[in-house]
Short mmCIF file of C-alpha atoms and ligand atoms in Angstrom, two decimals:
data_model
loop_
_atom_site.label_atom_id
_atom_site.label_comp_id
_atom_site.label_asym_id
_atom_site.label_seq_id
_atom_site.Cartn_x
_atom_site.Cartn_y
_atom_site.Cartn_z
CA UNK A 1 91.36 192.61 216.82
CA UNK A 2 91.51 194.27 213.56
CA UNK A 3 94.62 192.28 212.66
CA UNK A 4 93.00 189.18 213.16
CA UNK A 5 89.81 190.04 211.04
CA UNK A 6 92.72 190.91 208.29
CA UNK A 7 94.79 187.62 208.90
CA UNK A 8 91.85 185.51 208.77
CA UNK A 9 90.63 187.36 205.89
CA UNK A 10 93.81 186.62 203.87
CA UNK A 11 93.48 183.25 205.07
CA UNK A 12 89.72 182.87 203.92
CA UNK A 13 90.73 184.18 200.29
CA UNK A 14 93.50 181.92 199.61
CA UNK A 15 91.38 178.62 200.79
CA UNK A 16 92.24 175.88 198.38
CA UNK A 17 90.27 172.57 198.54
CA UNK A 18 90.75 168.91 196.08
CA UNK A 19 87.99 167.38 197.63
CA UNK A 20 85.08 167.33 199.64
CA UNK A 21 86.94 166.18 203.06
CA UNK A 22 89.29 168.82 202.91
CA UNK A 23 86.15 171.55 202.11
CA UNK A 24 84.28 170.51 205.59
CA UNK A 25 87.57 170.21 207.49
CA UNK A 26 88.20 173.82 205.85
CA UNK A 27 84.48 174.79 207.21
CA UNK A 28 84.85 173.34 210.56
CA UNK A 29 88.21 175.37 211.19
CA UNK A 30 86.35 178.78 209.99
CA UNK A 31 82.68 178.90 210.42
CA UNK A 32 81.55 175.54 212.67
CA UNK A 33 80.88 176.22 216.37
CA UNK A 34 84.16 176.27 217.64
CA UNK A 35 85.70 178.01 214.07
CA UNK A 36 88.13 180.35 214.41
CA UNK A 37 85.63 183.33 212.81
CA UNK A 38 82.77 182.52 215.02
CA UNK A 39 85.81 182.71 217.97
CA UNK A 40 85.84 186.26 217.39
CA UNK A 41 82.26 186.94 217.54
CA UNK A 42 82.85 185.50 221.04
CA UNK A 43 85.31 188.16 221.67
CA UNK A 44 83.22 191.08 219.99
CA UNK A 45 81.54 191.89 223.19
CA UNK A 46 84.93 192.97 224.60
CA UNK A 47 85.44 195.58 221.65
CA UNK A 48 86.00 199.13 222.48
CA UNK A 49 82.07 200.77 222.01
CA UNK A 50 83.22 203.18 219.96
CA UNK A 51 85.10 200.45 217.33
CA UNK A 52 81.87 198.45 217.89
CA UNK A 53 80.67 199.97 214.65
CA UNK A 54 83.51 199.43 212.10
CA UNK A 55 84.90 196.25 213.48
CA UNK A 56 81.04 194.82 213.46
CA UNK A 57 81.10 195.44 210.09
CA UNK A 58 84.26 193.93 209.10
CA UNK A 59 83.85 191.02 211.40
CA UNK A 60 80.36 190.50 208.88
CA UNK A 61 82.65 190.61 205.96
CA UNK A 62 84.72 188.09 207.02
CA UNK A 63 81.99 185.92 207.23
CA UNK A 64 80.41 186.78 204.41
CA UNK A 65 84.13 186.03 202.31
CA UNK A 66 84.62 182.78 204.04
CA UNK A 67 81.07 181.45 203.20
CA UNK A 68 81.32 182.64 199.74
CA UNK A 69 84.87 181.21 199.36
CA UNK A 70 83.55 177.87 200.65
CA UNK A 71 80.65 177.95 198.34
CA UNK A 72 83.04 178.50 195.38
CA UNK A 73 84.56 176.12 196.11
CA UNK A 74 82.12 173.54 197.02
CA UNK A 75 80.87 173.83 193.36
CA UNK A 76 84.20 172.96 191.73
CA UNK A 77 84.79 170.37 193.68
CA UNK A 78 81.31 169.21 192.50
CA UNK A 79 82.60 170.09 188.96
CA UNK A 80 86.17 167.82 189.43
CA UNK A 81 84.04 165.21 190.97
CA UNK A 82 81.52 164.68 188.19
CA UNK A 83 84.33 164.98 185.62
CA UNK A 84 86.67 162.08 187.50
CA UNK A 85 83.26 159.70 186.62
CA UNK A 86 82.88 160.83 183.28
CA UNK A 87 87.14 159.76 182.74
CA UNK A 88 86.52 156.30 185.06
CA UNK A 89 88.34 153.75 183.03
CA UNK A 90 87.25 150.95 185.35
CA UNK A 91 83.40 151.93 185.40
CA UNK A 92 81.14 149.38 184.11
CA UNK A 93 80.17 150.13 180.92
CA UNK A 94 76.92 150.55 179.54
CA UNK A 95 75.31 147.50 178.46
CA UNK A 96 74.74 147.86 174.25
CA UNK A 97 72.28 146.36 172.59
CA UNK A 98 73.13 143.58 170.62
CA UNK A 99 70.61 142.12 168.18
CA UNK A 100 69.92 138.60 168.34
CA UNK A 101 70.39 135.90 165.34
CA UNK A 102 67.80 134.85 163.08
CA UNK A 103 66.20 131.56 164.11
CA UNK A 104 66.23 130.32 161.17
CA UNK A 105 69.98 131.65 161.02
CA UNK A 106 70.67 129.62 163.88
CA UNK A 107 69.33 126.28 162.65
CA UNK A 108 70.74 126.58 159.40
CA UNK A 109 74.29 127.20 161.35
CA UNK A 110 73.71 124.09 163.45
CA UNK A 111 73.14 121.80 160.74
CA UNK A 112 75.78 122.79 159.11
CA UNK A 113 78.00 122.36 161.89
CA UNK A 114 76.74 118.66 162.77
CA UNK A 115 77.88 117.74 159.43
CA UNK A 116 80.87 119.22 159.13
CA UNK A 117 81.84 116.73 161.60
CA UNK A 118 81.69 114.15 158.88
CA UNK A 119 83.50 115.52 155.96
CA UNK A 120 80.56 118.04 154.45
CA UNK A 121 81.68 121.50 152.97
CA UNK A 122 79.45 124.12 151.88
CA UNK A 123 78.82 124.68 148.14
CA UNK A 124 76.43 127.60 146.94
CA UNK A 125 75.23 128.55 144.16
CA UNK A 126 72.45 131.24 142.10
CA UNK A 127 68.73 131.67 143.25
CA UNK A 128 68.08 132.82 139.99
CA UNK A 129 68.88 129.80 137.57
CA UNK A 130 67.90 127.82 134.42
CA UNK A 131 65.29 124.94 133.91
CA UNK A 132 68.54 122.74 132.90
CA UNK A 133 70.14 123.15 136.26
CA UNK A 134 67.13 122.64 138.17
CA UNK A 135 65.49 120.52 136.09
CA UNK A 136 66.98 119.42 132.97
CA UNK A 137 69.93 117.54 134.73
CA UNK A 138 67.70 116.22 137.73
CA UNK A 139 66.11 113.50 135.49
CA UNK A 140 63.09 115.78 135.31
CA UNK A 141 60.72 114.60 132.35
CA UNK A 142 59.93 117.54 130.36
CA UNK A 143 56.53 117.52 131.37
CA UNK A 144 56.44 116.72 135.38
CA UNK A 145 54.46 118.99 137.14
CA UNK A 146 57.08 120.63 139.13
CA UNK A 147 58.32 122.38 135.96
CA UNK A 148 54.79 123.55 135.70
CA UNK A 149 54.21 127.95 135.61
CA UNK A 150 51.84 126.90 139.07
CA UNK A 151 54.91 125.84 141.10
CA UNK A 152 57.80 127.86 139.32
CA UNK A 153 58.26 131.38 139.30
CA UNK A 154 59.51 132.15 135.58
CA UNK A 155 61.73 135.10 134.92
CA UNK A 156 61.40 134.66 131.16
CA UNK A 157 59.49 131.58 129.05
CA UNK A 158 57.88 131.26 125.81
CA UNK A 159 54.65 130.02 126.57
CA UNK A 160 54.23 126.12 126.07
CA UNK A 161 57.54 125.81 125.01
CA UNK A 162 59.97 124.39 127.46
CA UNK A 163 63.58 125.06 127.03
CA UNK A 164 66.93 124.32 129.35
CA UNK A 165 67.58 128.24 129.19
CA UNK A 166 64.26 128.81 130.53
CA UNK A 167 65.13 131.47 133.69
CA UNK A 168 63.49 130.94 136.84
CA UNK A 169 63.85 131.25 140.35
CA UNK A 170 65.22 127.98 141.75
CA UNK A 171 62.38 125.97 143.38
CA UNK A 172 65.16 123.87 145.36
CA UNK A 173 68.65 123.75 146.19
CA UNK A 174 69.51 120.92 144.00
CA UNK A 175 70.69 123.45 141.71
CA UNK A 176 74.03 123.83 143.37
CA UNK A 177 74.43 120.17 143.45
CA UNK A 178 74.26 119.71 139.42
CA UNK A 179 76.56 122.81 139.58
CA UNK A 180 79.18 121.41 142.02
CA UNK A 181 78.84 117.89 139.95
CA UNK A 182 80.16 119.47 136.52
CA UNK A 183 82.70 121.31 138.39
CA UNK A 184 83.97 119.10 140.25
CA UNK A 185 85.57 115.32 140.10
CA UNK A 186 84.18 112.85 143.05
CA UNK A 187 84.64 112.25 145.92
CA UNK A 188 82.08 114.80 146.16
CA UNK A 189 80.82 115.95 150.05
CA UNK A 190 78.81 118.79 150.10
CA UNK A 191 75.62 121.18 151.89
CA UNK A 192 74.28 123.29 150.15
CA UNK A 193 72.36 125.90 151.98
CA UNK A 194 69.91 128.16 150.66
CA UNK A 195 66.80 130.20 150.07
CA UNK A 196 64.34 128.73 147.48
CA UNK A 197 61.15 129.80 145.71
CA UNK A 198 58.01 128.03 144.98
CA UNK A 199 54.70 129.81 143.63
CA UNK A 200 51.95 128.80 146.70
CA UNK A 201 49.43 130.88 148.13
CA UNK A 202 51.33 132.44 151.19
CA UNK A 203 49.48 130.96 154.67
CA UNK A 204 50.61 129.65 158.39
CA UNK A 205 51.67 126.71 156.48
CA UNK A 206 53.28 127.85 153.05
CA UNK A 207 55.33 130.47 151.67
CA UNK A 208 56.22 131.29 148.62
CA UNK A 209 60.14 130.93 150.35
CA UNK A 210 61.47 129.38 152.11
CA UNK A 211 65.25 128.04 153.36
CA UNK A 212 66.71 124.12 152.03
CA UNK A 213 69.95 122.63 152.98
CA UNK A 214 70.65 119.47 150.52
CA UNK A 215 73.47 117.75 150.65
CA UNK A 216 75.33 115.36 148.10
CA UNK A 217 77.90 112.49 148.65
CA UNK A 218 79.26 110.93 145.63
CA UNK A 219 82.06 108.35 145.55
CA UNK A 220 82.79 104.64 144.86
CA UNK A 221 80.89 101.98 146.62
CA UNK A 222 78.36 104.67 148.36
CA UNK A 223 75.46 102.61 149.71
CA UNK A 224 72.02 102.92 150.89
CA UNK A 225 73.42 102.02 154.26
CA UNK A 226 75.65 105.18 154.25
CA UNK A 227 72.76 106.90 153.67
CA UNK A 228 70.78 105.84 156.42
CA UNK A 229 73.45 105.92 159.02
CA UNK A 230 74.31 109.84 158.12
CA UNK A 231 71.13 110.56 158.67
CA UNK A 232 70.60 108.61 161.79
CA UNK A 233 73.64 110.47 163.28
CA UNK A 234 72.20 114.06 162.12
CA UNK A 235 68.42 112.92 163.77
CA UNK A 236 70.45 112.27 167.04
CA UNK A 237 72.79 115.44 167.15
CA UNK A 238 69.97 117.22 166.53
CA UNK A 239 67.38 116.10 168.37
CA UNK A 240 69.07 114.46 171.43
CA UNK A 241 70.43 111.05 171.35
CA UNK A 242 67.32 108.61 171.91
CA UNK A 243 66.07 109.97 168.73
CA UNK A 244 64.63 107.33 166.02
CA UNK A 245 64.35 107.03 162.88
CA UNK A 246 61.91 105.79 159.84
CA UNK A 247 62.13 105.91 156.47
CA UNK A 248 59.11 105.49 154.26
CA UNK A 249 59.96 104.89 150.16
CA UNK A 250 58.85 107.85 147.96
CA UNK A 251 59.87 109.32 144.46
CA UNK A 252 61.76 111.90 143.29
CA UNK A 253 62.73 112.40 139.69
CA UNK A 254 66.70 112.96 140.87
CA UNK A 255 66.77 109.84 143.15
CA UNK A 256 66.18 106.03 142.34
CA UNK A 257 65.39 104.36 145.65
CA UNK A 258 64.11 107.35 147.38
CA UNK A 259 62.61 107.77 150.80
CA UNK A 260 61.23 110.24 152.84
CA UNK A 261 62.52 110.31 156.73
CA UNK A 262 60.69 110.67 159.69
CA UNK A 263 62.00 110.46 163.34
CA UNK A 264 60.33 109.87 166.54
CA UNK A 265 58.65 112.94 167.58
CA UNK A 266 60.66 114.81 169.65
CA UNK A 267 57.48 116.43 171.73
CA UNK A 268 55.95 113.08 173.07
CA UNK A 269 59.04 111.00 172.55
CA UNK A 270 56.78 108.84 170.13
CA UNK A 271 54.36 108.21 172.56
CA UNK A 272 51.69 109.92 170.38
CA UNK A 273 50.40 113.91 170.83
CA UNK A 274 48.21 116.18 168.38
CA UNK A 275 51.83 117.42 166.71
CA UNK A 276 52.63 113.99 165.39
CA UNK A 277 48.76 113.73 164.90
CA UNK A 278 48.98 110.40 167.68
CA UNK A 279 51.52 108.84 165.00
CA UNK A 280 54.64 109.39 167.43
CA UNK A 281 56.67 110.02 164.10
CA UNK A 282 57.29 113.65 162.23
CA UNK A 283 58.93 113.89 158.78
CA UNK A 284 61.79 115.86 158.34
CA UNK A 285 63.43 115.60 155.18
CA UNK A 286 63.40 113.53 151.67
CA UNK A 287 66.35 111.40 150.81
CA UNK A 288 67.67 108.92 148.18
CA UNK A 289 69.86 107.64 146.17
CA UNK A 290 71.37 109.82 143.80
CA UNK A 291 69.71 108.29 139.85
CA UNK A 292 72.32 107.35 137.51
CA UNK A 293 71.03 108.93 134.97
CA UNK A 294 71.83 112.38 136.83
CA UNK A 295 75.11 111.00 137.58
CA UNK A 296 75.47 110.66 133.44
CA UNK A 297 74.16 113.87 132.45
CA UNK A 298 76.36 116.01 134.93
CA UNK A 299 79.33 114.03 133.25
CA UNK A 300 80.17 111.53 136.24
CA UNK A 301 80.67 107.50 135.37
CA UNK A 302 77.29 105.93 136.96
CA UNK A 303 79.64 102.50 136.68
CA UNK A 304 82.20 103.69 138.81
CA UNK A 305 80.45 106.36 141.64
CA UNK A 306 77.35 106.09 143.44
CA UNK A 307 75.83 108.74 145.52
CA UNK A 308 72.82 109.98 148.14
CA UNK A 309 71.33 112.99 148.42
CA UNK A 310 68.87 114.69 150.93
CA UNK A 311 67.02 117.63 151.04
CA UNK A 312 65.53 119.35 154.65
CA UNK A 313 63.75 122.72 155.22
CA UNK A 314 65.18 125.10 157.31
CA UNK A 315 61.52 126.57 158.66
CA UNK A 316 60.27 122.77 159.39
CA UNK A 317 63.41 121.89 161.30
CA UNK A 318 63.25 124.90 163.12
CA UNK A 319 59.31 124.52 163.41
CA UNK A 320 60.51 120.74 165.21
CA UNK A 321 63.22 122.73 167.20
CA UNK A 322 61.33 126.28 168.91
CA UNK A 323 57.43 124.85 168.02
CA UNK A 324 56.87 128.18 165.77
CA UNK A 325 53.68 127.29 164.11
CA UNK A 326 53.00 130.29 161.93
CA UNK A 327 55.56 130.55 159.13
CA UNK A 328 54.92 133.67 158.01
CA UNK A 329 56.46 134.95 161.32
CA UNK A 330 60.19 134.13 159.82
CA UNK A 331 59.89 136.89 157.40
CA UNK A 332 57.98 139.58 158.97
CA UNK A 333 60.79 140.97 161.11
CA UNK A 334 58.80 141.19 164.16
CA UNK A 335 61.41 142.30 167.07
CA UNK A 336 59.13 140.76 169.54
CA UNK A 337 59.64 137.35 167.74
CA UNK A 338 62.75 137.95 166.89
CA UNK A 339 64.54 138.77 170.21
CA UNK A 340 63.10 135.37 171.59
CA UNK A 341 66.07 133.90 170.14
CA UNK A 342 69.44 134.01 172.09
CA UNK A 343 72.45 135.35 170.08
CA UNK A 344 75.70 132.81 170.10
N1 LIG B 30 65.06 118.53 146.22
C1 LIG B 30 63.68 118.11 147.06
C2 LIG B 30 62.85 118.90 147.80
O1 LIG B 30 63.18 120.09 147.05
C3 LIG B 30 64.47 117.61 148.37
C4 LIG B 30 65.56 116.33 148.37
C5 LIG B 30 66.57 116.74 148.08
C6 LIG B 30 64.94 115.07 148.33
C7 LIG B 30 67.71 115.14 148.00
C8 LIG B 30 65.93 114.07 148.11
C9 LIG B 30 66.80 113.98 147.53
O2 LIG B 30 61.51 118.54 147.87
#
């Protein structure tokens, strides 16, 4: 009996298990109802009376040793599985919180993409500009009200005197067009996206800065029909194939003739609703044929070349597309607003 106990003690001390299944097999082998140690307890009654005390102690010790070795192995196995889980390269990764694109960026990219299919490339220019590029070369008369301090943020301006070198924040991205016209030869086909500034009180419908995309096409024989066709293409791509356009006569110093363009209301489909004030139409952009005075002041021969230009507000298009009623939401950085726009 003593020998058997010592034999088992040795076996118990040498027990090894690499996983839960092996461990359970060991427990069954030694400690379960039919286990080898349990069997020895059964044989105990046959032990001679004078040996009972000693053997009993050895037996109890064996049982304790077996139990504690199994507990030890259990901890090892648990630690190992945890480690393996950490290193499981096949595990689905935890999702990373991705940011979303700003709605104005989404719409700007969409507009640029639409015009890129008919040959327009992007041109950029400075937000801090001089009077010459924002007004002077664009046929604004010196006393034109848009040049007034009420509308324009001047950075330096001598009181009363209007100079081409006055420094200001651009009020439209037409200034980029004058820079392109003076540095490139026709044919010119550019889109000028960017931020513009106007001295307006901030409200739900107006802000002191907003975003524009202006377009310019100059070549031989460019006509108003070309302008209309390009605008119709844009409206259908942006607002759906059933969209209709309407051009109303208007005035801009740098285009002649000039027009304001409406699209059939994309909310009621032209039937009339509160959004389009029951007219069925909503205004989306200004456009026209580049005034020959502008071409000449930029060094382009207006007897050979003609062109069209258009300008739209990105906020306006975004409002129509996503029904954002309050302009201020675009610049408040409220994540509850921003995360509603899918990234792509
Ligand atoms: N520059 C004009 C604006 O800021 C928009 C425009 C551009 C109109 C080109 C006609 C042609 O309002």
